[in-house]
Amino acid sequence: MITQEFQAIVFAAGRGSRLPEVLGDTPKCLLTVGPYPLLWYPLNLLQQHGFQEAIVIVLENEKSEIQLAMERTPPKLKLDFVCIPSDSDFGTADSLRYIQDKIKVDFLILSCDLITNANLFPLINIFRQHDAALAILLFRGGFEPDVTLPGPKSKHKPERDLIGVNPDTKRLLFLAAASDFEETVNINAHLLRKYDKMTVHSRLVDGHVYVMKKWTIEFLKKKEHFSTLKGEFLPYIVKKQMAKSGKPNMIPTTISDTQSDLGLSRKAEDSIFSLIPHANLNQQVLKTTLYNDNKSKPLYNGDLLRCYALEAAKNSLGLRVNTTLNYFAINQKLSSVWPLLCANQDLALISPSAVVNSTQTKEISAADNAKLSEKTSLHFSVFGPNCHIKPKNVINKSLIMANAVVEEGCNVENCIIGPKAIVKTGAKLKNCLIGANYIVEENSTLNTKHLIHADGFMEIDIQ
């Protein structure tokens, strides 16, 4: 079974530094998307793929709140909440190193901010087929470009990766952030000679879905200077594919199949190649197989270390909810993509504990204990937990977040109303971003503004 072969690990200790306008004092992984917390979506994906349990990495001071919130959601995976120190500045690689004793087999990593309906089995299968050290899942760009983020106009510059993949074998040959280069990207000529061809993608999105060998944790343990996976450790592994295994004593130790099954320890070496298991049976298979991933060179070009990248199916949804724009976009589009995310599951966009008395609604979502009063017109909007929409309001294409209140007689169009914010009676808001705890005064008429509690009224004009 897949749950015996792989452990699932979900990173949920992010601090949401790129979501300050909507975060308030909520843990990032508990930001609501429709009726459920953000963390629910990767967990539900795992459940759909047959996983029965998962490790969830959280900050120590947020564990109780996150654990309580997830107990109220449908997925019934057995969740092991593993804490990292709240005052730490851990990157993702640091977090893996910190929980290394929990990892017993090869593992699948997901980020808590990933919302996707992608089939993970092709990624897992290419990892199995080629005995890879790493396999990553890529997505085409999201649907956020046609969404207008409330607040002052600003030019959105998405982060881009440069991802080099052999189109025939799917070998991942190059991985870097586009921001690491100014105008010219230098590619090692040896790479092209060795692998014949490579397509460099700049419009694909790294979904932060990684399948990795258990031995990579052993290497990470030795190399404490790696702090992040995406920016440091994974590019290092990808680059190491081209390296030679070195001196004879650096070549992976040959061990019997019984020993490899039992996972008996071997002499530790500093080289990454010394950690790659190389059982007798595997050696014989590689010597006798008729399979080859190229026509004129040895199998796998003789590489002991192999990385792969697979693009999700073109009709798949894949979005990282790691910016305010992406957060607003997924909530705006949720009604249309809900059947994709919850295929074969009887899950509604309206929480059973939400009170919806309005008779004029179209494509809305309401989280736990949301109160939507009568005599309201509510269209294409999302209502967070414990929010209260009082009578005689018109709300369209907006996101009303947790514990926010919209008093009577307001008109709200394409806005984000932040956590615990209050919109007083008679206010008319269009394209506004209202920060956490902010109070919009009675009868205000505001257009394209960003208001935050700390500094009162703030207008931003970004050229």
mmCIF file of C-alpha atoms in Angstrom, residues 66-383:
data_model
loop_
_atom_site.group_PDB
_atom_site.id
_atom_site.type_symbol
_atom_site.label_atom_id
_atom_site.label_comp_id
_atom_site.label_asym_id
_atom_site.label_seq_id
_atom_site.Cartn_x
_atom_site.Cartn_y
_atom_site.Cartn_z
ATOM 1 C CA ILE A 66 -4.508 24.249 14.398
ATOM 2 C CA GLN A 67 -5.265 20.854 15.927
ATOM 3 C CA LEU A 68 -8.656 22.031 17.196
ATOM 4 C CA ALA A 69 -9.550 23.567 13.829
ATOM 5 C CA MET A 70 -8.676 20.412 11.889
ATOM 6 C CA GLU A 71 -10.739 18.224 14.206
ATOM 7 C CA ARG A 72 -13.807 20.027 12.858
ATOM 8 C CA THR A 73 -13.054 19.273 9.194
ATOM 9 C CA PRO A 74 -14.059 16.230 7.113
ATOM 10 C CA PRO A 75 -10.706 14.493 6.408
ATOM 11 C CA LYS A 76 -10.195 11.723 8.887
ATOM 12 C CA LEU A 77 -6.502 11.146 8.372
ATOM 13 C CA LYS A 78 -4.497 10.360 11.439
ATOM 14 C CA LEU A 79 -2.517 13.566 11.892
ATOM 15 C CA ASP A 80 0.759 13.739 13.781
ATOM 16 C CA PHE A 81 1.313 17.418 14.602
ATOM 17 C CA VAL A 82 5.047 17.882 15.020
ATOM 18 C CA CYS A 83 6.203 21.192 16.473
ATOM 19 C CA ILE A 84 9.185 23.341 15.674
ATOM 20 C CA PRO A 85 10.206 26.114 18.096
ATOM 21 C CA SER A 86 8.043 29.214 17.719
ATOM 22 C CA ASP A 87 11.002 31.569 18.131
ATOM 23 C CA SER A 88 13.065 29.774 15.492
ATOM 24 C CA ASP A 89 13.853 31.080 12.037
ATOM 25 C CA PHE A 90 13.646 27.637 10.474
ATOM 26 C CA GLY A 91 13.526 27.164 6.744
ATOM 27 C CA THR A 92 11.913 24.090 5.226
ATOM 28 C CA ALA A 93 15.191 22.140 5.204
ATOM 29 C CA ASP A 94 15.769 23.085 8.846
ATOM 30 C CA SER A 95 12.294 21.788 9.695
ATOM 31 C CA LEU A 96 12.939 18.443 8.001
ATOM 32 C CA ARG A 97 16.247 18.111 9.807
ATOM 33 C CA TYR A 98 14.515 18.900 13.106
ATOM 34 C CA ILE A 99 11.924 16.101 12.685
ATOM 35 C CA GLN A 100 14.270 13.574 11.075
ATOM 36 C CA ASP A 101 13.537 10.886 13.677
ATOM 37 C CA LYS A 102 9.912 10.824 12.499
ATOM 38 C CA ILE A 103 10.850 9.911 8.926
ATOM 39 C CA LYS A 104 11.174 6.147 8.484
ATOM 40 C CA VAL A 105 10.714 5.611 4.722
ATOM 41 C CA ASP A 106 10.682 7.577 1.468
ATOM 42 C CA PHE A 107 8.395 10.569 1.781
ATOM 43 C CA LEU A 108 6.034 12.916 -0.039
ATOM 44 C CA ILE A 109 6.144 16.615 0.847
ATOM 45 C CA LEU A 110 3.321 19.103 0.314
ATOM 46 C CA SER A 111 2.962 22.720 1.326
ATOM 47 C CA CYS A 112 -0.128 23.751 3.289
ATOM 48 C CA ASP A 113 -0.799 26.551 0.786
ATOM 49 C CA LEU A 114 -1.204 24.270 -2.242
ATOM 50 C CA ILE A 115 -4.686 23.885 -3.712
ATOM 51 C CA THR A 116 -4.810 21.313 -6.479
ATOM 52 C CA ASN A 117 -6.763 18.407 -7.890
ATOM 53 C CA ALA A 118 -3.682 16.967 -9.615
ATOM 54 C CA ASN A 119 -3.213 13.223 -9.780
ATOM 55 C CA LEU A 120 -0.127 12.422 -7.699
ATOM 56 C CA PHE A 121 0.208 8.830 -8.873
ATOM 57 C CA PRO A 122 2.144 9.623 -12.100
ATOM 58 C CA LEU A 123 4.693 11.537 -9.993
ATOM 59 C CA ILE A 124 4.994 8.675 -7.517
ATOM 60 C CA ASN A 125 5.276 6.157 -10.339
ATOM 61 C CA ILE A 126 8.108 7.963 -12.143
ATOM 62 C CA PHE A 127 9.910 8.146 -8.792
ATOM 63 C CA ARG A 128 9.478 4.384 -8.354
ATOM 64 C CA GLN A 129 10.249 3.442 -11.931
ATOM 65 C CA HIS A 130 13.636 5.143 -12.028
ATOM 66 C CA ASP A 131 14.605 4.735 -8.375
ATOM 67 C CA ALA A 132 14.895 8.515 -8.238
ATOM 68 C CA ALA A 133 16.290 10.597 -5.410
ATOM 69 C CA LEU A 134 13.802 13.376 -6.137
ATOM 70 C CA ALA A 135 10.675 13.937 -8.213
ATOM 71 C CA ILE A 136 8.850 17.274 -8.318
ATOM 72 C CA LEU A 137 5.430 18.298 -9.639
ATOM 73 C CA LEU A 138 5.034 21.334 -11.888
ATOM 74 C CA PHE A 139 1.940 23.312 -12.828
ATOM 75 C CA ARG A 140 1.080 25.750 -15.536
ATOM 76 C CA GLY A 141 0.414 29.335 -14.398
ATOM 77 C CA GLY A 142 -2.652 29.879 -12.238
ATOM 78 C CA PHE A 143 -5.840 31.779 -13.031
ATOM 79 C CA GLU A 144 -5.016 34.852 -10.950
ATOM 80 C CA PRO A 145 -4.146 37.194 -13.895
ATOM 81 C CA ASP A 146 -7.836 37.850 -14.645
ATOM 82 C CA VAL A 147 -8.620 38.766 -11.033
ATOM 83 C CA THR A 148 -8.401 42.389 -9.871
ATOM 84 C CA LEU A 149 -6.889 42.629 -6.412
ATOM 85 C CA PRO A 150 -8.706 45.204 -4.269
ATOM 86 C CA GLY A 151 -6.749 48.247 -3.173
ATOM 87 C CA PRO A 152 -4.521 50.648 -5.086
ATOM 88 C CA LYS A 153 -3.362 49.433 -8.473
ATOM 89 C CA SER A 154 0.006 47.748 -8.449
ATOM 90 C CA LYS A 155 1.952 45.749 -10.957
ATOM 91 C CA HIS A 156 2.025 42.128 -9.938
ATOM 92 C CA LYS A 157 5.389 40.498 -10.566
ATOM 93 C CA PRO A 158 5.077 36.762 -9.975
ATOM 94 C CA GLU A 159 8.099 34.836 -8.814
ATOM 95 C CA ARG A 160 9.465 32.706 -11.620
ATOM 96 C CA ASP A 161 11.619 29.617 -11.644
ATOM 97 C CA LEU A 162 13.948 28.391 -14.354
ATOM 98 C CA ILE A 163 13.366 24.663 -14.671
ATOM 99 C CA GLY A 164 15.409 22.620 -17.128
ATOM 100 C CA VAL A 165 13.909 19.252 -18.097
ATOM 101 C CA ASN A 166 14.903 16.686 -20.691
ATOM 102 C CA PRO A 167 11.683 16.424 -22.764
ATOM 103 C CA ASP A 168 12.192 12.736 -23.533
ATOM 104 C CA THR A 169 13.206 11.282 -20.182
ATOM 105 C CA LYS A 170 11.701 13.918 -17.837
ATOM 106 C CA ARG A 171 15.025 14.180 -16.056
ATOM 107 C CA LEU A 172 15.220 17.378 -14.016
ATOM 108 C CA LEU A 173 18.553 18.904 -15.011
ATOM 109 C CA PHE A 174 18.431 22.524 -13.880
ATOM 110 C CA LEU A 175 16.563 24.299 -11.087
ATOM 111 C CA ALA A 176 16.999 27.940 -10.060
ATOM 112 C CA ALA A 177 15.029 31.086 -9.285
ATOM 113 C CA ALA A 178 14.893 33.558 -12.163
ATOM 114 C CA SER A 179 15.744 36.310 -9.686
ATOM 115 C CA ASP A 180 19.189 34.734 -9.241
ATOM 116 C CA PHE A 181 20.123 35.965 -12.711
ATOM 117 C CA GLU A 182 20.233 39.467 -14.153
ATOM 118 C CA GLU A 183 20.181 39.107 -17.923
ATOM 119 C CA THR A 184 22.152 36.007 -18.842
ATOM 120 C CA VAL A 185 21.704 32.437 -17.665
ATOM 121 C CA ASN A 186 24.839 30.349 -18.004
ATOM 122 C CA ILE A 187 24.271 26.637 -18.606
ATOM 123 C CA ASN A 188 27.162 24.224 -18.132
ATOM 124 C CA ALA A 189 28.153 22.843 -21.546
ATOM 125 C CA HIS A 190 28.868 19.457 -19.951
ATOM 126 C CA LEU A 191 25.199 19.223 -19.016
ATOM 127 C CA LEU A 192 24.098 19.565 -22.644
ATOM 128 C CA ARG A 193 26.758 17.189 -23.918
ATOM 129 C CA LYS A 194 25.761 14.568 -21.415
ATOM 130 C CA TYR A 195 21.983 14.778 -21.723
ATOM 131 C CA ASP A 196 21.674 15.836 -25.401
ATOM 132 C CA LYS A 197 18.838 18.299 -24.951
ATOM 133 C CA MET A 198 17.036 20.309 -22.330
ATOM 134 C CA THR A 199 13.948 22.516 -22.344
ATOM 135 C CA VAL A 200 14.152 25.450 -19.917
ATOM 136 C CA HIS A 201 10.734 26.485 -18.628
ATOM 137 C CA SER A 202 10.068 29.878 -17.077
ATOM 138 C CA ARG A 203 6.268 29.728 -17.007
ATOM 139 C CA LEU A 204 5.834 26.552 -15.018
ATOM 140 C CA VAL A 205 5.170 26.782 -11.294
ATOM 141 C CA ASP A 206 6.907 24.594 -8.743
ATOM 142 C CA GLY A 207 3.957 23.231 -6.779
ATOM 143 C CA HIS A 208 6.093 22.376 -3.734
ATOM 144 C CA VAL A 209 5.117 18.736 -4.163
ATOM 145 C CA TYR A 210 8.247 16.627 -3.751
ATOM 146 C CA VAL A 211 8.818 12.878 -3.520
ATOM 147 C CA MET A 212 12.197 12.174 -1.918
ATOM 148 C CA LYS A 213 14.324 9.252 -0.777
ATOM 149 C CA LYS A 214 14.785 8.718 2.918
ATOM 150 C CA TRP A 215 18.573 8.876 2.532
ATOM 151 C CA THR A 216 18.300 12.556 1.556
ATOM 152 C CA ILE A 217 17.419 13.239 5.191
ATOM 153 C CA GLU A 218 20.648 11.558 6.275
ATOM 154 C CA PHE A 219 22.600 13.860 3.984
ATOM 155 C CA LEU A 220 20.652 16.894 5.167
ATOM 156 C CA LYS A 221 21.554 15.951 8.714
ATOM 157 C CA LYS A 222 25.252 16.134 7.834
ATOM 158 C CA LYS A 223 25.002 19.396 5.897
ATOM 159 C CA GLU A 224 23.535 21.844 8.357
ATOM 160 C CA HIS A 225 24.223 24.882 6.174
ATOM 161 C CA PHE A 226 21.186 24.053 4.018
ATOM 162 C CA SER A 227 18.248 26.027 5.394
ATOM 163 C CA THR A 228 15.628 25.824 2.635
ATOM 164 C CA LEU A 229 14.565 23.040 0.302
ATOM 165 C CA LYS A 230 13.456 25.037 -2.726
ATOM 166 C CA GLY A 231 16.233 27.619 -2.738
ATOM 167 C CA GLU A 232 19.217 25.584 -1.548
ATOM 168 C CA PHE A 233 18.942 21.837 -1.015
ATOM 169 C CA LEU A 234 16.987 20.756 -4.095
ATOM 170 C CA PRO A 235 19.128 22.757 -6.571
ATOM 171 C CA TYR A 236 22.178 21.154 -4.944
ATOM 172 C CA ILE A 237 20.800 17.635 -5.455
ATOM 173 C CA VAL A 238 19.840 18.411 -9.050
ATOM 174 C CA LYS A 239 23.338 19.722 -9.782
ATOM 175 C CA LYS A 240 24.957 16.701 -8.138
ATOM 176 C CA GLN A 241 23.500 14.413 -10.812
ATOM 177 C CA MET A 242 26.344 15.484 -13.101
ATOM 178 C CA ALA A 243 29.045 14.869 -10.546
ATOM 179 C CA LYS A 244 31.162 11.754 -10.587
ATOM 180 C CA SER A 245 30.886 9.446 -7.607
ATOM 181 C CA GLY A 246 34.548 10.092 -6.887
ATOM 182 C CA LYS A 247 37.122 7.703 -5.511
ATOM 183 C CA PRO A 248 36.329 4.016 -5.193
ATOM 184 C CA ASN A 249 35.651 4.334 -1.509
ATOM 185 C CA MET A 250 33.083 7.025 -2.303
ATOM 186 C CA ILE A 251 30.991 4.726 -4.495
ATOM 187 C CA PRO A 252 27.831 3.526 -2.732
ATOM 188 C CA THR A 253 28.528 0.514 -0.619
ATOM 189 C CA THR A 254 27.261 -2.742 -2.123
ATOM 190 C CA ILE A 255 25.084 -4.493 0.413
ATOM 191 C CA SER A 256 23.118 -7.688 0.349
ATOM 192 C CA ASP A 257 19.423 -7.589 -0.390
ATOM 193 C CA THR A 258 18.711 -8.788 3.143
ATOM 194 C CA GLN A 259 20.748 -5.949 4.573
ATOM 195 C CA SER A 260 19.096 -3.380 2.306
ATOM 196 C CA ASP A 261 15.665 -4.592 3.338
ATOM 197 C CA LEU A 262 16.593 -4.390 6.970
ATOM 198 C CA GLY A 263 18.100 -0.933 6.534
ATOM 199 C CA LEU A 264 21.353 -1.856 8.279
ATOM 200 C CA SER A 265 23.719 1.031 8.769
ATOM 201 C CA ARG A 266 26.790 1.565 6.617
ATOM 202 C CA LYS A 267 29.948 3.529 7.145
ATOM 203 C CA ALA A 268 29.168 7.235 6.918
ATOM 204 C CA GLU A 269 30.913 9.256 4.241
ATOM 205 C CA ASP A 270 30.766 12.947 3.454
ATOM 206 C CA SER A 271 29.862 12.343 -0.200
ATOM 207 C CA ILE A 272 26.180 12.295 -1.089
ATOM 208 C CA PHE A 273 26.875 9.185 -3.191
ATOM 209 C CA SER A 274 27.928 7.220 -0.128
ATOM 210 C CA LEU A 275 24.334 7.337 1.145
ATOM 211 C CA ILE A 276 22.677 5.897 -1.957
ATOM 212 C CA PRO A 277 21.741 2.237 -1.288
ATOM 213 C CA HIS A 278 23.002 -0.127 -3.974
ATOM 214 C CA ALA A 279 21.644 -3.610 -3.319
ATOM 215 C CA ASN A 280 22.887 -6.682 -5.206
ATOM 216 C CA LEU A 281 19.495 -7.311 -6.788
ATOM 217 C CA ASN A 282 19.319 -3.749 -8.130
ATOM 218 C CA GLN A 283 22.808 -4.083 -9.603
ATOM 219 C CA GLN A 284 21.839 -7.259 -11.451
ATOM 220 C CA VAL A 285 18.658 -5.666 -12.793
ATOM 221 C CA LEU A 286 20.590 -2.680 -14.143
ATOM 222 C CA LYS A 287 23.146 -4.957 -15.803
ATOM 223 C CA THR A 288 20.626 -7.212 -17.535
ATOM 224 C CA THR A 289 17.705 -4.894 -18.355
ATOM 225 C CA LEU A 290 16.893 -4.107 -21.984
ATOM 226 C CA TYR A 291 15.477 -0.755 -20.912
ATOM 227 C CA ASN A 292 17.503 2.363 -21.657
ATOM 228 C CA ASP A 293 16.455 5.981 -21.370
ATOM 229 C CA ASN A 294 18.649 6.982 -24.312
ATOM 230 C CA LYS A 295 19.877 5.425 -27.551
ATOM 231 C CA SER A 296 23.628 5.822 -27.480
ATOM 232 C CA LYS A 297 24.781 6.061 -23.867
ATOM 233 C CA PRO A 298 24.700 3.845 -20.773
ATOM 234 C CA LEU A 299 21.477 3.541 -18.827
ATOM 235 C CA TYR A 300 20.778 6.834 -17.027
ATOM 236 C CA ASN A 301 24.114 8.083 -18.420
ATOM 237 C CA GLY A 302 25.675 6.109 -15.613
ATOM 238 C CA ASP A 303 24.147 8.445 -13.011
ATOM 239 C CA LEU A 304 23.668 7.038 -9.529
ATOM 240 C CA LEU A 305 21.704 10.121 -8.492
ATOM 241 C CA ARG A 306 18.605 10.898 -10.538
ATOM 242 C CA CYS A 307 15.992 13.656 -10.352
ATOM 243 C CA TYR A 308 12.753 13.981 -12.313
ATOM 244 C CA ALA A 309 10.128 16.629 -12.974
ATOM 245 C CA LEU A 310 6.595 15.961 -14.124
ATOM 246 C CA GLU A 311 4.082 18.505 -15.337
ATOM 247 C CA ALA A 312 0.564 18.024 -14.030
ATOM 248 C CA ALA A 313 -2.139 17.346 -16.600
ATOM 249 C CA LYS A 314 -3.117 20.464 -18.522
ATOM 250 C CA ASN A 315 -6.674 20.383 -17.199
ATOM 251 C CA SER A 316 -5.450 20.233 -13.591
ATOM 252 C CA LEU A 317 -5.889 23.069 -11.157
ATOM 253 C CA GLY A 318 -2.751 24.044 -9.259
ATOM 254 C CA LEU A 319 -2.290 27.199 -7.210
ATOM 255 C CA ARG A 320 0.023 28.226 -4.382
ATOM 256 C CA VAL A 321 -1.945 30.458 -2.022
ATOM 257 C CA ASN A 322 1.134 32.353 -0.869
ATOM 258 C CA THR A 323 0.207 35.931 -1.836
ATOM 259 C CA THR A 324 -2.811 38.125 -1.190
ATOM 260 C CA LEU A 325 -3.598 38.099 -4.927
ATOM 261 C CA ASN A 326 -3.625 34.301 -5.065
ATOM 262 C CA TYR A 327 -5.685 34.137 -1.883
ATOM 263 C CA PHE A 328 -8.302 36.468 -3.312
ATOM 264 C CA ALA A 329 -8.215 34.675 -6.678
ATOM 265 C CA ILE A 330 -8.919 31.196 -5.324
ATOM 266 C CA ASN A 331 -11.793 32.476 -3.224
ATOM 267 C CA GLN A 332 -13.242 34.327 -6.222
ATOM 268 C CA LYS A 333 -13.065 31.212 -8.399
ATOM 269 C CA LEU A 334 -13.942 28.647 -5.761
ATOM 270 C CA SER A 335 -17.498 27.920 -6.882
ATOM 271 C CA SER A 336 -16.348 27.055 -10.393
ATOM 272 C CA VAL A 337 -13.484 24.767 -9.292
ATOM 273 C CA TRP A 338 -15.182 23.145 -6.295
ATOM 274 C CA PRO A 339 -16.365 20.087 -8.284
ATOM 275 C CA LEU A 340 -12.750 19.514 -9.366
ATOM 276 C CA LEU A 341 -11.372 19.734 -5.836
ATOM 277 C CA CYS A 342 -14.046 17.531 -4.274
ATOM 278 C CA ALA A 343 -14.680 14.971 -6.993
ATOM 279 C CA ASN A 344 -16.781 12.053 -5.722
ATOM 280 C CA GLN A 345 -17.129 13.728 -2.330
ATOM 281 C CA ASP A 346 -20.395 15.043 -0.971
ATOM 282 C CA LEU A 347 -19.037 18.330 0.348
ATOM 283 C CA ALA A 348 -20.985 21.586 0.258
ATOM 284 C CA LEU A 349 -19.721 25.157 -0.059
ATOM 285 C CA ILE A 350 -22.037 26.171 2.785
ATOM 286 C CA SER A 351 -20.980 24.902 6.214
ATOM 287 C CA PRO A 352 -23.707 23.048 8.135
ATOM 288 C CA SER A 353 -23.241 25.495 11.020
ATOM 289 C CA ALA A 354 -23.606 28.601 8.825
ATOM 290 C CA VAL A 355 -26.909 30.483 9.054
ATOM 291 C CA VAL A 356 -28.027 31.700 5.623
ATOM 292 C CA ASN A 357 -31.321 33.591 5.753
ATOM 293 C CA SER A 358 -30.802 35.563 2.549
ATOM 294 C CA THR A 359 -32.977 34.505 -0.364
ATOM 295 C CA GLN A 360 -30.905 36.369 -2.954
ATOM 296 C CA THR A 361 -27.668 34.426 -3.247
ATOM 297 C CA LYS A 362 -25.619 33.196 -6.185
ATOM 298 C CA GLU A 363 -22.393 31.198 -6.050
ATOM 299 C CA ILE A 364 -21.483 31.951 -2.460
ATOM 300 C CA SER A 365 -19.573 30.055 0.183
ATOM 301 C CA ALA A 366 -19.978 30.315 3.945
ATOM 302 C CA ALA A 367 -17.704 28.898 6.638
ATOM 303 C CA ASP A 368 -18.539 27.747 10.157
ATOM 304 C CA ASN A 369 -21.005 29.950 12.082
ATOM 305 C CA ALA A 370 -21.221 32.637 9.405
ATOM 306 C CA LYS A 371 -24.478 34.613 9.747
ATOM 307 C CA LEU A 372 -25.988 35.954 6.531
ATOM 308 C CA SER A 373 -29.127 37.903 7.322
ATOM 309 C CA GLU A 374 -32.384 38.266 5.418
ATOM 310 C CA LYS A 375 -32.966 41.175 3.013
ATOM 311 C CA THR A 376 -29.466 40.903 1.590
ATOM 312 C CA SER A 377 -28.185 40.400 -1.944
ATOM 313 C CA LEU A 378 -25.077 38.223 -1.894
ATOM 314 C CA HIS A 379 -23.398 37.219 -5.154
ATOM 315 C CA PHE A 380 -20.086 35.548 -6.054
ATOM 316 C CA SER A 381 -18.685 36.079 -2.563
ATOM 317 C CA VAL A 382 -17.056 34.102 0.227
ATOM 318 C CA PHE A 383 -17.951 34.523 3.898
#
